[in-house]
Amino acid sequence: MNKKTILQIAIDGPAGAGKSSVARAVAQRLGILYLDTGAMYRALTWQALQKNVDFADTDALTHLAWETSVTFDMDTHRVLCDNTDVTEAIRTPRVSEHVSAVAAVPGVRARLTELQRNVASEHPIVLDGRDIGSSVLPQAPVKIFLTADLHQRAQRRQKDLNEQGLTTTLNQVAQDIAVRDEKDSSRATAPLTQAADAVLIDTSDLTLSEVVEEVLALVRRVAP
Ligand code: DC
């Protein structure tokens, strides 16, 4: 990486692989920004629900993407949608259920990809998502694809839901994330996929700090 290149770390993978915990910890250790791109798709989905937009109406969803402001407070990690704090609201099962439909709309992806590239061109940053290494930032010097077996991912997601006071069975959570992964992997535009030059890390039997150390070692190799 030459001196003028801004450090970009792309972390992709299926739901529940631990991307956001790892991305946030890596960004904190390096003192750089962290952008949760899934939160952007979730915020638009929340807005579509608020405005009763038909999830089959791709033009209306595209229009919504261009007229809605989705911003982050980079210090507190709060997510704002047209200035409403939606940090907790975007994590509900209702948003999770519809987010893949919103994320499959090419016009929505064009808008959010543009916003993501703008931030990443100005600041050293860690981004997590589904298509960062393969589509948003194909030139990113560090690309990681995080995965874990479905049972582990479901357990982690169930813990997150429990912390929000939502109870659900492990089987239901596993089924929901498998359905979402299938939709995210099979869409025509920028599907969930491992970039050819991404490093695969299976987090099933690793602790958070072990994964973070592995990512930091990769970063040191590229940007000593
Ligand atoms: O990471 P997450 O589960 O919060 O992401 C929510 C959804 O957003 C996910 O099911 C697919 C979509 N997404 C996407 O299509 N591209 C990204 N870069 C990030 C998320």
Tab-separated table of C-alpha atoms and ligand atoms in Angstrom:
chain	number	residue	atom	x	y	z
A	1	MET	CA	0.000	0.000	0.000
A	2	ASN	CA	1.551	3.354	-0.925
A	3	LYS	CA	1.470	6.248	1.523
A	4	LYS	CA	-1.323	8.084	-0.256
A	5	THR	CA	-3.656	5.089	-0.220
A	6	ILE	CA	-6.255	5.267	2.510
A	7	LEU	CA	-6.500	2.122	4.616
A	8	GLN	CA	-9.749	0.315	3.843
A	9	ILE	CA	-10.630	-2.917	5.598
A	10	ALA	CA	-13.549	-4.854	4.099
A	11	ILE	CA	-15.252	-7.451	6.280
A	12	ASP	CA	-17.995	-9.485	4.635
A	13	GLY	CA	-19.884	-12.630	5.497
A	14	PRO	CA	-23.273	-14.150	6.287
A	15	ALA	CA	-25.595	-13.065	9.107
A	16	GLY	CA	-24.354	-13.747	12.620
A	17	ALA	CA	-20.722	-14.478	11.704
A	18	GLY	CA	-19.568	-11.778	14.135
A	19	LYS	CA	-18.721	-9.155	11.520
A	20	SER	CA	-19.863	-6.092	13.435
A	21	SER	CA	-18.177	-7.043	16.737
A	22	VAL	CA	-14.936	-7.781	14.915
A	23	ALA	CA	-15.131	-4.691	12.690
A	24	ARG	CA	-15.852	-2.403	15.619
A	25	ALA	CA	-13.009	-3.843	17.720
A	26	VAL	CA	-10.520	-3.651	14.831
A	27	ALA	CA	-11.485	-0.032	14.133
A	28	GLN	CA	-11.108	0.821	17.803
A	29	ARG	CA	-7.675	-0.810	18.040
A	30	LEU	CA	-6.479	1.052	14.947
A	31	GLY	CA	-8.168	4.319	15.892
A	32	ILE	CA	-10.052	4.491	12.602
A	33	LEU	CA	-13.724	4.731	11.606
A	34	TYR	CA	-16.165	1.847	11.471
A	35	LEU	CA	-19.124	1.800	9.076
A	36	ASP	CA	-21.859	-0.812	9.566
A	37	THR	CA	-23.302	-0.973	6.041
A	38	GLY	CA	-26.006	-3.445	7.090
A	39	ALA	CA	-27.356	-0.735	9.411
A	40	MET	CA	-27.827	1.491	6.345
A	41	TYR	CA	-29.989	-1.129	4.603
A	42	ARG	CA	-31.833	-1.703	7.873
A	43	ALA	CA	-32.487	2.037	8.352
A	44	LEU	CA	-34.035	2.283	4.876
A	45	THR	CA	-36.155	-0.779	5.613
A	46	TRP	CA	-37.342	0.842	8.854
A	47	GLN	CA	-38.218	3.985	6.901
A	48	ALA	CA	-40.118	1.945	4.287
A	49	LEU	CA	-42.153	0.345	7.075
A	50	GLN	CA	-42.868	3.763	8.607
A	51	LYS	CA	-44.069	5.083	5.262
A	52	ASN	CA	-45.950	1.918	4.285
A	53	VAL	CA	-43.928	1.539	1.093
A	54	ASP	CA	-44.763	-1.622	-0.834
A	55	PHE	CA	-41.682	-3.901	-0.685
A	56	ALA	CA	-42.410	-5.076	-4.234
A	57	ASP	CA	-42.296	-1.502	-5.567
A	58	THR	CA	-38.654	-1.122	-6.587
A	59	ASP	CA	-39.139	2.424	-7.922
A	60	ALA	CA	-40.640	3.584	-4.628
A	61	LEU	CA	-37.802	1.938	-2.671
A	62	THR	CA	-35.213	3.549	-4.942
A	63	HIS	CA	-36.874	6.929	-4.489
A	64	LEU	CA	-36.884	6.405	-0.720
A	65	ALA	CA	-33.148	5.631	-0.780
A	66	TRP	CA	-32.415	8.952	-2.497
A	67	GLU	CA	-34.632	11.062	-0.281
A	68	THR	CA	-33.753	9.533	3.092
A	69	SER	CA	-30.751	10.625	5.078
A	70	VAL	CA	-28.978	7.807	6.931
A	71	THR	CA	-26.136	8.987	9.132
A	72	PHE	CA	-23.999	7.676	11.976
A	73	ASP	CA	-22.639	9.324	15.028
A	74	MET	CA	-19.147	7.905	14.701
A	75	ASP	CA	-18.390	8.387	18.414
A	76	THR	CA	-21.541	6.916	19.939
A	77	HIS	CA	-22.348	4.541	17.025
A	78	ARG	CA	-25.964	5.738	17.049
A	79	VAL	CA	-27.781	5.391	13.694
A	80	LEU	CA	-29.960	8.290	12.557
A	81	CYS	CA	-32.624	8.075	9.873
A	82	ASP	CA	-33.801	11.561	8.848
A	83	ASN	CA	-32.549	12.622	12.302
A	84	THR	CA	-34.591	10.018	14.201
A	85	ASP	CA	-32.417	7.732	16.331
A	86	VAL	CA	-33.215	4.237	14.984
A	87	THR	CA	-30.305	2.341	16.584
A	88	GLU	CA	-32.541	-0.132	18.412
A	89	ALA	CA	-35.528	-0.001	16.034
A	90	ILE	CA	-33.513	-1.353	13.082
A	91	ARG	CA	-32.667	-4.576	14.959
A	92	THR	CA	-36.219	-5.855	15.338
A	93	PRO	CA	-37.291	-9.119	13.626
A	94	ARG	CA	-39.747	-7.120	11.481
A	95	VAL	CA	-36.894	-5.119	9.937
A	96	SER	CA	-34.757	-8.278	9.583
A	97	GLU	CA	-37.622	-9.985	7.778
A	98	HIS	CA	-37.865	-7.314	5.057
A	99	VAL	CA	-34.300	-6.037	4.749
A	100	SER	CA	-33.207	-8.537	2.068
A	101	ALA	CA	-36.007	-7.339	-0.245
A	102	VAL	CA	-34.832	-3.741	0.133
A	103	ALA	CA	-31.179	-4.729	-0.308
A	104	ALA	CA	-31.978	-6.562	-3.552
A	105	VAL	CA	-33.163	-3.367	-5.294
A	106	PRO	CA	-30.405	-2.143	-7.673
A	107	GLY	CA	-31.362	1.543	-7.206
A	108	VAL	CA	-31.116	1.212	-3.431
A	109	ARG	CA	-27.718	-0.457	-3.707
A	110	ALA	CA	-26.475	2.237	-6.113
A	111	ARG	CA	-27.328	4.958	-3.609
A	112	LEU	CA	-25.906	3.233	-0.520
A	113	THR	CA	-22.800	2.088	-2.378
A	114	GLU	CA	-22.142	5.688	-3.403
A	115	LEU	CA	-22.443	6.865	0.207
A	116	GLN	CA	-20.148	4.066	1.417
A	117	ARG	CA	-17.508	4.844	-1.218
A	118	ASN	CA	-17.626	8.551	-0.350
A	119	VAL	CA	-16.870	7.912	3.324
A	120	ALA	CA	-14.196	5.324	2.497
A	121	SER	CA	-12.421	7.683	0.103
A	122	GLU	CA	-11.926	10.262	2.837
A	123	HIS	CA	-11.050	8.317	5.995
A	124	PRO	CA	-9.170	5.180	6.979
A	125	ILE	CA	-12.042	2.836	7.758
A	126	VAL	CA	-13.373	-0.636	8.475
A	127	LEU	CA	-16.619	-1.497	6.659
A	128	ASP	CA	-18.661	-4.596	7.265
A	129	GLY	CA	-21.351	-5.955	4.968
A	130	ARG	CA	-21.981	-8.493	2.236
A	131	ASP	CA	-20.443	-6.948	-0.880
A	132	ILE	CA	-17.709	-4.635	0.391
A	133	GLY	CA	-14.726	-6.629	-0.899
A	134	SER	CA	-16.490	-7.869	-4.023
A	135	SER	CA	-18.281	-4.730	-5.169
A	136	VAL	CA	-18.145	-1.570	-3.029
A	137	LEU	CA	-14.352	-1.447	-2.593
A	138	PRO	CA	-12.816	-4.075	-4.862
A	139	GLN	CA	-9.407	-2.378	-4.428
A	140	ALA	CA	-9.477	-2.527	-0.605
A	141	PRO	CA	-6.049	-3.655	0.594
A	142	VAL	CA	-7.484	-5.843	3.367
A	143	LYS	CA	-10.445	-8.127	2.675
A	144	ILE	CA	-11.807	-10.620	5.130
A	145	PHE	CA	-14.673	-13.064	4.708
A	146	LEU	CA	-15.968	-14.145	8.108
A	147	THR	CA	-18.077	-17.211	8.474
A	148	ALA	CA	-19.193	-19.671	11.163
A	149	ASP	CA	-21.445	-22.703	11.192
A	150	LEU	CA	-25.166	-21.997	11.194
A	151	HIS	CA	-25.681	-23.283	14.752
A	152	GLN	CA	-23.048	-20.904	16.139
A	153	ARG	CA	-24.423	-17.985	14.159
A	154	ALA	CA	-27.959	-18.707	15.341
A	155	GLN	CA	-26.784	-18.883	18.963
A	156	ARG	CA	-25.100	-15.485	18.676
A	157	ARG	CA	-28.150	-13.933	17.034
A	158	GLN	CA	-30.446	-15.432	19.684
A	159	LYS	CA	-28.270	-13.875	22.395
A	160	ASP	CA	-28.577	-10.455	20.682
A	161	LEU	CA	-32.366	-10.858	20.503
A	162	ASN	CA	-32.553	-11.926	24.164
A	163	GLU	CA	-30.631	-8.793	25.109
A	164	GLN	CA	-33.356	-6.805	23.370
A	165	GLY	CA	-35.942	-8.620	25.495
A	166	LEU	CA	-37.154	-10.758	22.558
A	167	THR	CA	-37.579	-14.477	23.083
A	168	THR	CA	-37.473	-16.927	20.209
A	169	THR	CA	-36.345	-20.514	19.674
A	170	LEU	CA	-32.915	-21.387	18.355
A	171	ASN	CA	-34.545	-23.258	15.469
A	172	GLN	CA	-36.545	-20.208	14.455
A	173	VAL	CA	-33.465	-17.963	14.557
A	174	ALA	CA	-31.470	-20.491	12.500
A	175	GLN	CA	-34.263	-20.696	9.951
A	176	ASP	CA	-34.576	-16.899	9.697
A	177	ILE	CA	-30.881	-16.337	9.104
A	178	ALA	CA	-30.658	-19.218	6.607
A	179	VAL	CA	-33.536	-17.693	4.614
A	180	ARG	CA	-31.921	-14.244	4.719
A	181	ASP	CA	-28.510	-15.607	3.644
A	182	GLU	CA	-30.136	-17.432	0.742
A	183	LYS	CA	-31.879	-14.236	-0.416
A	184	ASP	CA	-28.713	-12.153	0.021
A	185	SER	CA	-26.592	-14.724	-1.869
A	186	SER	CA	-28.958	-15.227	-4.765
A	187	ARG	CA	-29.886	-11.648	-5.677
A	188	ALA	CA	-28.694	-10.414	-9.079
A	189	THR	CA	-26.939	-7.239	-7.902
A	190	ALA	CA	-23.840	-7.464	-5.681
A	191	PRO	CA	-24.815	-10.666	-3.856
A	192	LEU	CA	-23.207	-11.923	-0.671
A	193	THR	CA	-20.019	-13.547	-1.904
A	194	GLN	CA	-16.416	-14.056	-0.910
A	195	ALA	CA	-14.113	-11.924	-3.085
A	196	ALA	CA	-11.444	-14.035	-4.794
A	197	ASP	CA	-8.698	-12.246	-2.842
A	198	ALA	CA	-10.465	-12.187	0.547
A	199	VAL	CA	-9.019	-14.121	3.478
A	200	LEU	CA	-11.518	-16.607	4.902
A	201	ILE	CA	-11.772	-16.800	8.682
A	202	ASP	CA	-14.111	-19.369	10.234
A	203	THR	CA	-15.043	-17.933	13.632
A	204	SER	CA	-16.937	-21.043	14.895
A	205	ASP	CA	-14.232	-22.039	17.364
A	206	LEU	CA	-12.509	-18.697	17.871
A	207	THR	CA	-13.058	-16.031	20.510
A	208	LEU	CA	-13.694	-12.444	19.472
A	209	SER	CA	-10.200	-11.404	20.497
A	210	GLU	CA	-8.613	-14.262	18.535
A	211	VAL	CA	-10.422	-13.129	15.390
A	212	VAL	CA	-9.487	-9.492	16.024
A	213	GLU	CA	-5.804	-10.451	16.438
A	214	GLU	CA	-5.923	-12.416	13.190
A	215	VAL	CA	-7.379	-9.434	11.315
A	216	LEU	CA	-4.836	-7.049	12.870
A	217	ALA	CA	-2.010	-9.385	11.797
A	218	LEU	CA	-3.300	-9.204	8.222
A	219	VAL	CA	-3.506	-5.424	8.421
A	220	ARG	CA	0.093	-5.219	9.691
A	221	ARG	CA	1.242	-7.296	6.731
A	222	VAL	CA	-0.401	-4.938	4.251
A	223	ALA	CA	0.174	-1.639	6.058
A	224	PRO	CA	3.125	-2.149	8.413
B	1	DC	O1	-25.349	-7.108	8.595
B	1	DC	P1	-26.868	-7.057	8.786
B	1	DC	O2	-27.460	-8.393	9.141
B	1	DC	O3	-27.288	-5.979	9.704
B	1	DC	O4	-27.419	-6.669	7.332
B	1	DC	C1	-28.794	-6.550	7.078
B	1	DC	C2	-29.096	-6.882	5.628
B	1	DC	O5	-28.603	-5.869	4.778
B	1	DC	C3	-28.537	-8.186	5.103
B	1	DC	O6	-29.466	-9.246	5.226
B	1	DC	C4	-28.244	-7.921	3.653
B	1	DC	C5	-28.136	-6.419	3.554
B	1	DC	N1	-26.773	-5.956	3.307
B	1	DC	C6	-26.353	-5.931	1.999
B	1	DC	O7	-27.070	-6.367	1.119
B	1	DC	N2	-25.144	-5.393	1.709
B	1	DC	C7	-24.341	-4.923	2.667
B	1	DC	N3	-23.152	-4.390	2.330
B	1	DC	C8	-24.750	-4.980	4.019
B	1	DC	C9	-25.973	-5.535	4.310
